mmCIF file of C-alpha atoms and ligand atoms in Angstrom:
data_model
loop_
_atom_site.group_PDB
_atom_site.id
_atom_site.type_symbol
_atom_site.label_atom_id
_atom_site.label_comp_id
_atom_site.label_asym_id
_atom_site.label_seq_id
_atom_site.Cartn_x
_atom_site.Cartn_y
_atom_site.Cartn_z
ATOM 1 C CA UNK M 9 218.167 151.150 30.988
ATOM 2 C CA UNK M 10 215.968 151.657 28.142
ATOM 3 C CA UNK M 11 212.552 152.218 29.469
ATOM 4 C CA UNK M 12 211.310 155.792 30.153
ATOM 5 C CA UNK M 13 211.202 155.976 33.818
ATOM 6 C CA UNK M 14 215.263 154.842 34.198
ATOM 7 C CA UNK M 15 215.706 157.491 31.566
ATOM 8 C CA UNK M 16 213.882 160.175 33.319
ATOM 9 C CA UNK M 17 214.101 159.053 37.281
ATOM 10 C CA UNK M 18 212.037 160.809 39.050
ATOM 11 C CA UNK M 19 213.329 159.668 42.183
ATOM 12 C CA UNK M 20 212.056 160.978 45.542
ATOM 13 C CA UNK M 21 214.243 163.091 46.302
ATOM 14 C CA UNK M 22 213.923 167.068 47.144
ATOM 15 C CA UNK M 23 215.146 168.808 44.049
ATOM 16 C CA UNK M 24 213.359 171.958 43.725
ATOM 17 C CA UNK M 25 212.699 172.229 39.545
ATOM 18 C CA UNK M 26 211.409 175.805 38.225
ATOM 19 C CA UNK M 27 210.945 175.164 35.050
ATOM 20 C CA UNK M 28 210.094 178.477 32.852
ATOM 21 C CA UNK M 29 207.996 178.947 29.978
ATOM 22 C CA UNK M 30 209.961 181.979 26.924
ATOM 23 C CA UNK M 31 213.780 183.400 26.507
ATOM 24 C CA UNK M 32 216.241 182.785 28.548
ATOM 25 C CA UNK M 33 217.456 186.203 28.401
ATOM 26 C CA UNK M 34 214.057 188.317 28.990
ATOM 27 C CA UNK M 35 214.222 185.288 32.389
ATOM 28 C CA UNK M 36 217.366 185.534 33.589
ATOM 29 C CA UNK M 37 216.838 189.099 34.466
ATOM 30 C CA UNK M 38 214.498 187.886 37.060
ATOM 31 C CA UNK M 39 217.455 185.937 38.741
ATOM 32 C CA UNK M 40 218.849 187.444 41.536
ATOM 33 C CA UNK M 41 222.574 188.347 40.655
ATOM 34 C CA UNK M 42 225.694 185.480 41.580
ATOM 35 C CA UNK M 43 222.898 182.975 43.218
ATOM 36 C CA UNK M 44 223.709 179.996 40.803
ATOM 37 C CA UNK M 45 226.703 177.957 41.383
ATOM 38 C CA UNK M 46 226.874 176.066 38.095
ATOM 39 C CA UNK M 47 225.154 176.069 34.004
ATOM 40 C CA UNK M 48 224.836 173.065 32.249
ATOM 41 C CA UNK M 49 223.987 173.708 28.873
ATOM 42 C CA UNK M 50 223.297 173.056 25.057
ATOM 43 C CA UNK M 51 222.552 176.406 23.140
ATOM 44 C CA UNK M 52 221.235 176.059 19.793
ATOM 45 C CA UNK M 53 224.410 175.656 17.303
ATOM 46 C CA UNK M 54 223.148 177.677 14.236
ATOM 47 C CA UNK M 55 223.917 174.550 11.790
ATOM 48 C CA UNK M 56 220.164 174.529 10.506
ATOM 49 C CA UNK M 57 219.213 172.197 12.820
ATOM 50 C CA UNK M 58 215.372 171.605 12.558
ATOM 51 C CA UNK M 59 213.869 172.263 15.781
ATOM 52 C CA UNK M 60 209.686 172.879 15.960
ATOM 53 C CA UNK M 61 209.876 176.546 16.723
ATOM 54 C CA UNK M 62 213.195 178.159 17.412
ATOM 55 C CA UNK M 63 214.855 179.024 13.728
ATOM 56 C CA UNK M 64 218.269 177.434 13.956
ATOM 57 C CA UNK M 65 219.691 180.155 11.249
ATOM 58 C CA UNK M 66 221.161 183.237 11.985
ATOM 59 C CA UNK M 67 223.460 184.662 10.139
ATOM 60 C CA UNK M 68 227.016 184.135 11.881
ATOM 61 C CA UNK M 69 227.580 187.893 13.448
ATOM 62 C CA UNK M 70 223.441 187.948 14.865
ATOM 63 C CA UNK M 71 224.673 184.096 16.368
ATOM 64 C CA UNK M 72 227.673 185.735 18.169
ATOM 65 C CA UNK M 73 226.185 188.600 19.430
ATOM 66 C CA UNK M 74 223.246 187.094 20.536
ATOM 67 C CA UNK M 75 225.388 184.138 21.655
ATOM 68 C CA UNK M 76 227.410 187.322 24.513
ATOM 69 C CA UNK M 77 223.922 188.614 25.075
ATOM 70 C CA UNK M 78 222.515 185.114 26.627
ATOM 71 C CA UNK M 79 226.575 184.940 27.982
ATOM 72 C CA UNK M 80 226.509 187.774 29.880
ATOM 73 C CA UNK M 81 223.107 187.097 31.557
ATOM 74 C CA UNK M 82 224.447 183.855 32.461
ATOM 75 C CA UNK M 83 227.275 186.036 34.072
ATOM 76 C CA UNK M 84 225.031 188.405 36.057
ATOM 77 C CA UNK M 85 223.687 185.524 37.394
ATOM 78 C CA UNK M 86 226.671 182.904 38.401
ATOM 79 C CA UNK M 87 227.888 183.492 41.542
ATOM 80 C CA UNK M 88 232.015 184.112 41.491
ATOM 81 C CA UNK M 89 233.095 180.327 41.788
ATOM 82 C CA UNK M 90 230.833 179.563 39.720
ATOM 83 C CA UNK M 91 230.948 177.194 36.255
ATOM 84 C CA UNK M 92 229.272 177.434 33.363
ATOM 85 C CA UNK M 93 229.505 173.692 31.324
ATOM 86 C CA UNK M 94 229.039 174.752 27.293
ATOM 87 C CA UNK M 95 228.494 172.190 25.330
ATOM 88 C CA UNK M 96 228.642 173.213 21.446
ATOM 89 C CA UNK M 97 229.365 171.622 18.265
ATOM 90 C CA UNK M 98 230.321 172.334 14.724
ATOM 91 C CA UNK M 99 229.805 170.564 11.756
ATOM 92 C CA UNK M 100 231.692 168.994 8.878
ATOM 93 C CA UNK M 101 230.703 172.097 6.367
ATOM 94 C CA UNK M 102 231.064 174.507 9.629
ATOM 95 C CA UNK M 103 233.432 173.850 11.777
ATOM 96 C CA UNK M 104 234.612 176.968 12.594
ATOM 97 C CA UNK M 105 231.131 178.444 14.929
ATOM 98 C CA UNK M 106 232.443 176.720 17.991
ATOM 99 C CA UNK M 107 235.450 178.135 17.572
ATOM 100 C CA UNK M 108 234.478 181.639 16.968
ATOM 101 C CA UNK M 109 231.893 181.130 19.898
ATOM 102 C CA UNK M 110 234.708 180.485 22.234
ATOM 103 C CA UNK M 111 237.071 183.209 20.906
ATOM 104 C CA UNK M 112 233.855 185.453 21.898
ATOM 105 C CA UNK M 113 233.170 184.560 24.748
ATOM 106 C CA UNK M 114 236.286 185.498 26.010
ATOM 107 C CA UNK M 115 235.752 188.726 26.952
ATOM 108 C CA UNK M 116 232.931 187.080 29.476
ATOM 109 C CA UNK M 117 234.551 183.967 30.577
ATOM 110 C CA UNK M 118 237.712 182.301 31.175
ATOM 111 C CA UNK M 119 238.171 178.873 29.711
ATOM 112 C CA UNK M 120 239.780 177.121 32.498
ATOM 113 C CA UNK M 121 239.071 173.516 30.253
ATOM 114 C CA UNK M 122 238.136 172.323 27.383
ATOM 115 C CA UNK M 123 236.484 169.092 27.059
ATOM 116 C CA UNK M 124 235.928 166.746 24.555
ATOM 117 C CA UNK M 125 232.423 164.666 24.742
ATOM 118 C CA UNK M 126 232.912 161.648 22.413
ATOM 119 C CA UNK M 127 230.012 159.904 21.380
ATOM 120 C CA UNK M 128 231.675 157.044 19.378
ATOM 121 C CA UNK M 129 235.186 155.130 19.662
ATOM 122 C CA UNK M 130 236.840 152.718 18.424
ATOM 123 C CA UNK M 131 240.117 150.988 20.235
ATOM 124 C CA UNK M 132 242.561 148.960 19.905
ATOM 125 C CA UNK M 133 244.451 147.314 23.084
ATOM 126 C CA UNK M 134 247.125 144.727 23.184
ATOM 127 C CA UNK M 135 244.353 142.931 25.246
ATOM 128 C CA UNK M 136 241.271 143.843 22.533
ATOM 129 C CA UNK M 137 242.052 143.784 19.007
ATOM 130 C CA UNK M 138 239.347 145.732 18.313
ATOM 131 C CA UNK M 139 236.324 147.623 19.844
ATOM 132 C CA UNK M 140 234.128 150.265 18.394
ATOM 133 C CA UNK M 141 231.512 151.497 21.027
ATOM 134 C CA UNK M 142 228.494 154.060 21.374
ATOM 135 C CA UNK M 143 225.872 155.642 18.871
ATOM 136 C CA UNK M 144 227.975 156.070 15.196
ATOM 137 C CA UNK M 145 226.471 158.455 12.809
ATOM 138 C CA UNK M 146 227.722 157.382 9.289
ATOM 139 C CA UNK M 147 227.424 160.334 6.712
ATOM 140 C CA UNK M 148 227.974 159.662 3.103
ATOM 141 C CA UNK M 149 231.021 161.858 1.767
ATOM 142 C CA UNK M 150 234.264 161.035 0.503
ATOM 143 C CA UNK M 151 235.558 164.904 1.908
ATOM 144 C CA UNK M 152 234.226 164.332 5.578
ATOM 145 C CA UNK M 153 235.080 161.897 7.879
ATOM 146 C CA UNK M 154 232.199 160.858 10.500
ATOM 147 C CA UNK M 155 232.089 163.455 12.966
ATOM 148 C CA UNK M 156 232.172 161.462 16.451
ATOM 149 C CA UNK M 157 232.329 164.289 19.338
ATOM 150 C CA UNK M 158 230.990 167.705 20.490
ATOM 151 C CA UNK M 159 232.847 170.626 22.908
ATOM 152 C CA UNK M 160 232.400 170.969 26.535
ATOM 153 C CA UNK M 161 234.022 173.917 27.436
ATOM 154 C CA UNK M 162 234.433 174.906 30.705
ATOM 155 C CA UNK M 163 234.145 178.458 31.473
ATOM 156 C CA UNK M 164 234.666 180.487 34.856
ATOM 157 C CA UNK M 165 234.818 183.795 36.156
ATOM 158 C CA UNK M 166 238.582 183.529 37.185
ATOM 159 C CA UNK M 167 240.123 180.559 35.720
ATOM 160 C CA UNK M 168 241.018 178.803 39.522
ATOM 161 C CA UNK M 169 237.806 176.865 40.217
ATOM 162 C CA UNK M 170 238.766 173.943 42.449
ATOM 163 C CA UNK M 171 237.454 170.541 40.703
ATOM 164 C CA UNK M 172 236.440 167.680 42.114
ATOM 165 C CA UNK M 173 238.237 165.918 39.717
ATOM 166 C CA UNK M 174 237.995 161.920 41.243
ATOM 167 C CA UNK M 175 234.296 162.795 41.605
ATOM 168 C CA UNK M 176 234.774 161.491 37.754
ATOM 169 C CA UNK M 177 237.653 159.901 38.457
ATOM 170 C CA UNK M 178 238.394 156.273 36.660
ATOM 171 C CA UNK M 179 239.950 153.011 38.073
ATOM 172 C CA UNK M 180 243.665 152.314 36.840
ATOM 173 C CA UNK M 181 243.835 149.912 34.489
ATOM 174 C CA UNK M 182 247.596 148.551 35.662
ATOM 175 C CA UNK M 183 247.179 148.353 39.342
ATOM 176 C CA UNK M 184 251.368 149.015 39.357
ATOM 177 C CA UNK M 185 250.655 152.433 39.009
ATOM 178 C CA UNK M 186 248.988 152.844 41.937
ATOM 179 C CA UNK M 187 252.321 152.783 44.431
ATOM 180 C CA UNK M 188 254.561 153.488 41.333
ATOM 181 C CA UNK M 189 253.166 156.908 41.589
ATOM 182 C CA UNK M 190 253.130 158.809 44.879
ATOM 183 C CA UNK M 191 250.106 161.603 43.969
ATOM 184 C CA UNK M 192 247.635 158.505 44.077
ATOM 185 C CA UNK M 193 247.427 158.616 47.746
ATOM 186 C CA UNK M 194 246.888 154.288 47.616
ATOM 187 C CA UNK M 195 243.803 154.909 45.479
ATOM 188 C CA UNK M 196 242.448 153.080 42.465
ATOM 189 C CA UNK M 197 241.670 156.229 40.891
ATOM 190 C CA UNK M 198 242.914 158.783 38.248
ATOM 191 C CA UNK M 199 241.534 161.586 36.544
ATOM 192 C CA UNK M 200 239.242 160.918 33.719
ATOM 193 C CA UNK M 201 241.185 163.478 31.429
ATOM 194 C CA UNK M 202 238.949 165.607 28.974
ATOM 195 C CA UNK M 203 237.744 162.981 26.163
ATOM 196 C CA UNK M 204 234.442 161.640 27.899
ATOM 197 C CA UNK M 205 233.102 158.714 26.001
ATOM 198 C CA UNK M 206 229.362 159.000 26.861
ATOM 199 C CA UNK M 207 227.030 157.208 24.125
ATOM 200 C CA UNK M 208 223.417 158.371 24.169
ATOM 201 C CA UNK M 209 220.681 155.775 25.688
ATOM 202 C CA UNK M 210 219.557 153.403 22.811
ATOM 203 C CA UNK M 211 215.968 153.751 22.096
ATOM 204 C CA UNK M 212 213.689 152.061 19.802
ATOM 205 C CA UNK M 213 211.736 155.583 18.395
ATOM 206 C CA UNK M 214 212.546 159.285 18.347
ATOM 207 C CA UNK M 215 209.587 160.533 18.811
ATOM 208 C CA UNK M 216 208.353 158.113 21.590
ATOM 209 C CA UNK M 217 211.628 158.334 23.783
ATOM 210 C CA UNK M 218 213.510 161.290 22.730
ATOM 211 C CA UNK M 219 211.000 163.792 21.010
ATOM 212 C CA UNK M 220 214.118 166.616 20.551
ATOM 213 C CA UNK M 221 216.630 166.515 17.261
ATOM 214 C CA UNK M 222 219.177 168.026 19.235
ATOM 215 C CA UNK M 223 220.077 166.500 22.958
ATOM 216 C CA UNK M 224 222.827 165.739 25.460
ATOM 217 C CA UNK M 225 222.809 162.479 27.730
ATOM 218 C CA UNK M 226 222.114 162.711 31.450
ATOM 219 C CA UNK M 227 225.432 161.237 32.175
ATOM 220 C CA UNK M 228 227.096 164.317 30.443
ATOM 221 C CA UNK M 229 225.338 166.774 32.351
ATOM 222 C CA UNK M 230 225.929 164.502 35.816
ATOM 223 C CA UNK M 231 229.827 164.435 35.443
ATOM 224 C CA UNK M 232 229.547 168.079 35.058
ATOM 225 C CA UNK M 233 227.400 168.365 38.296
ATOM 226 C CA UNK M 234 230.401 165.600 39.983
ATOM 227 C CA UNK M 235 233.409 167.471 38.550
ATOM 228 C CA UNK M 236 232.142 171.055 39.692
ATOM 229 C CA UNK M 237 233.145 170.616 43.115
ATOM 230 C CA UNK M 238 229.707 171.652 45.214
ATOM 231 C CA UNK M 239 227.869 169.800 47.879
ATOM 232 C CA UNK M 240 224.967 169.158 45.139
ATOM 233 C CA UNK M 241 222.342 169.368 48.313
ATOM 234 C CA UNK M 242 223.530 173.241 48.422
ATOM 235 C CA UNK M 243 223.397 173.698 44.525
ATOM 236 C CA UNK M 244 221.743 175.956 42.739
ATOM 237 C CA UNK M 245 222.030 174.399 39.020
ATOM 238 C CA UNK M 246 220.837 175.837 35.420
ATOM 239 C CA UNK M 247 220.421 175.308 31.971
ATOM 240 C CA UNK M 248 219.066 178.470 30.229
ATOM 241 C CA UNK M 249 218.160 176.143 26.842
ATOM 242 C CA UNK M 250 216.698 173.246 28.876
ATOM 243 C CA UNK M 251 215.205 171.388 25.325
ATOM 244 C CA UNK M 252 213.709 168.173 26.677
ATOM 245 C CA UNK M 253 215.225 168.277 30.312
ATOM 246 C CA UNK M 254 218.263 165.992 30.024
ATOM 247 C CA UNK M 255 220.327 168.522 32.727
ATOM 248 C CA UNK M 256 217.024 168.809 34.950
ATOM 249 C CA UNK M 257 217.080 165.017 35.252
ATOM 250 C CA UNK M 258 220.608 164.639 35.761
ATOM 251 C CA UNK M 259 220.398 167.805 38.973
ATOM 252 C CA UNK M 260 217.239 164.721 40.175
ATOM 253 C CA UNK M 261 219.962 162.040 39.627
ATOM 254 C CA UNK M 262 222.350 163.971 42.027
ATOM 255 C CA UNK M 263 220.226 165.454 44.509
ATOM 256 C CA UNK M 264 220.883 169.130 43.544
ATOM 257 C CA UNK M 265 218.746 171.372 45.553
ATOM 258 C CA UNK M 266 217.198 173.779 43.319
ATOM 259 C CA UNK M 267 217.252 173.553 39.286
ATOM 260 C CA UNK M 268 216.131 176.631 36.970
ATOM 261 C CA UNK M 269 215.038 175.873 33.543
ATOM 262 C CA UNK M 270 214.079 177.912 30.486
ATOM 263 C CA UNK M 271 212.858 176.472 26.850
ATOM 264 C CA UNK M 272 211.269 178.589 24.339
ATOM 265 C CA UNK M 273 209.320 176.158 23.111
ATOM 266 C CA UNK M 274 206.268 174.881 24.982
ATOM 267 C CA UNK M 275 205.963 171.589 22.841
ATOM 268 C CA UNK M 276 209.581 170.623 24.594
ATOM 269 C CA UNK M 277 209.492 172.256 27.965
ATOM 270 C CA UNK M 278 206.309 169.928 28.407
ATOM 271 C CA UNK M 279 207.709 167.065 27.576
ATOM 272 C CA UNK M 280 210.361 168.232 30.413
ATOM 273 C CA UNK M 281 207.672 168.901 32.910
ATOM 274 C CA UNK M 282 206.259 165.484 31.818
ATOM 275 C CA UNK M 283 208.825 163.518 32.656
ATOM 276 C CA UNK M 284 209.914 165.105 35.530
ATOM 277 C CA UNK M 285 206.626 165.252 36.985
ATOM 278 C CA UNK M 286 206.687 168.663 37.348
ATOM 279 C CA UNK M 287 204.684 172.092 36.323
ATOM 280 C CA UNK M 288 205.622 174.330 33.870
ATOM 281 C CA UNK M 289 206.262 178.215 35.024
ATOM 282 C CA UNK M 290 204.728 180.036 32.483
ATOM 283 C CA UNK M 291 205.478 183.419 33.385
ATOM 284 C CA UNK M 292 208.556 185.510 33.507
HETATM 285 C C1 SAM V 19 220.490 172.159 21.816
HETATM 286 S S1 SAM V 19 218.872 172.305 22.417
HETATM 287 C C2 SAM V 19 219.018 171.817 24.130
HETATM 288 C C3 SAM V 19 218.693 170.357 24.345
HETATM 289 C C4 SAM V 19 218.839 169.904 25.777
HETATM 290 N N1 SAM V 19 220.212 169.947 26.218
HETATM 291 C C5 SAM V 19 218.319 168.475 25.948
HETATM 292 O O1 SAM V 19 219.127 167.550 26.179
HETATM 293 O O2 SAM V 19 217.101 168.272 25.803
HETATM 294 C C6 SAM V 19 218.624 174.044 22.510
HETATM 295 C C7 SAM V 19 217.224 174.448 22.973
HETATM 296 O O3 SAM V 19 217.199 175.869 23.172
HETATM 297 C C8 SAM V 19 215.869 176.328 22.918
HETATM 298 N N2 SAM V 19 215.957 177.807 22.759
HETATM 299 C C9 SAM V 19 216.317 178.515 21.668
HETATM 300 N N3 SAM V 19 216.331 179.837 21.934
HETATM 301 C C10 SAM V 19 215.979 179.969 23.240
HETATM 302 C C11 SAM V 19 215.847 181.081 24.111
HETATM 303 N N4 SAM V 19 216.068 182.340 23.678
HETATM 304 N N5 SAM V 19 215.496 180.870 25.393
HETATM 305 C C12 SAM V 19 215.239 179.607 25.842
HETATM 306 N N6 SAM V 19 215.351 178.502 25.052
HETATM 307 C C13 SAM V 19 215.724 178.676 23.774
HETATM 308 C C14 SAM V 19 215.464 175.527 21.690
HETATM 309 O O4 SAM V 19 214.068 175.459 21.545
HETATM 310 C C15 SAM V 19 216.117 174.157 21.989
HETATM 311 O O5 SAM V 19 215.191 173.275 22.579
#
């Protein structure tokens, strides 16, 4: 899976991609108001991280603010049963933003779940002594351990959005269970839970394969399309901070029928158009 078509499919399917050109707020106003059933999205973090053109930087109360501003557009927008997937992260020096993000954002949204998306494990099993799996990060500090995972928190307008929650479900791994326990209905599956272990695609370069310093795997954005709990050929999907198009190729993946896009940067919403073989909208 490591070439750049199987990590951008652009399978023949009918996914309608709009894919727009400037800020997400100034576009979302052009949206007509509850006609997206679910966000899948990666706003910057403000940790400093070096993108080519947006200034990762603000200082913490222009972040929040501006963080509601985007929020409630996304609002306006989402129709009532609709989700909005946030993934954020802190880091080891500031690991409160998350945090303060969510406490925010509640005024907008109701966190219905929180989600962990774990990028690196390691187990032990009486069956394996040991296994460490996915993309580790080492840092250098004898105050920090290596930080391994990232939010996904899962807001709604009312807190009762049905999931789909098998849709991501996984196989037991003693069988037993599966009469012991009446709610499985004779199926070999359970819920996932909220710690998703989904390791980025290796790659050989950066810039070649993944031309973005700050990205979330297709898979990620996928279970969130699985979990939501929409027929995907009647959803209306978007990602307001679309980077390099990770969510766009995920809605191709699973046939959503219409995907809206906005990057700031015209550098990475081409790449995004690239890959998915599409235009760029350059008006809003
Ligand atoms: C964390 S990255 C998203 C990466 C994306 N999930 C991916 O996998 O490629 C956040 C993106 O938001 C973009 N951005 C920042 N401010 C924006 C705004 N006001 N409107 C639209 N995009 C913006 C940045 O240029 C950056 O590419």
């Amino acid at each position: 899976m490591n070439s750049e078509a199987e990590l951008f499919p652009t399978s023949p399917n009918n996914t309608r991609l709009d894919l727009y050109l400037g800020d997400c707020v100034a576009g979302l106003a052009n949206i007509p108001e509850k006609s997206v059933d679910l966000v899948v999205t990666s706003p910057p973090y403000n940790l400093g991280i070096k993108y080519s053109k947006y200034k990762d930087q603000r200082t913490p109360e222009e972040y929040l603010t501006w963080s509601c501003e985007w929020a409630e557009a996304v609002k306006r927008v989402l129709k009532d049963d609709g989700a909005l997937f946030l993934n954020v992260a802190g880091s080891p020096k500031q690991p409160y933003m998350p945090h303060e993000l969510i406490l925010r954002l509640r005024d907008i949204f109701i966190l219905q779940n929180t989600l962990h998306w774990i990028k690196s494990i390691s187990v032990k099993t009486p069956d394996v002594p040991h296994l460490s799996a996915g993309h580790f990060k080492p840092i250098n500090s004898k105050r920090y351990i290596t930080d391994c995972h990232e939010y996904l928190f899962h807001l709604t307008k009312t807190g009762d959005n049905a999931l789909d929650r098998l849709a991501v479900g996984v196989p037991y791994t003693y069988k037993s269970n599966i009469a012991r326990w009446g709610h499985t209905d004779g199926k070999d599956k359970r819920c996932r839970g909220n710690n998703w272990f989904v390791p980025y695609q290796t790659i050989k370069s950066r810039k070649g394969e993944r031309p973005h310093p700050a990205t979330f795997p297709i898979e990620l954005a996928e279970n969130c399309i699985k979990l939501h709990n929409t027929e995907a050929s009647q959803t209306t999907m978007l990602d307001p901070f679309l980077g390099i198009g990770h969510s766009a190729s995920a809605a191709v993946q699973q046939n959503v029928e219409h995907f809206i896009g906005f990057e700031i940067d015209e550098e990475y919403l081409n790449v995004a158009c690239e890959r998915l073989a599409t235009q760029p909208i350059k008006e809003i």
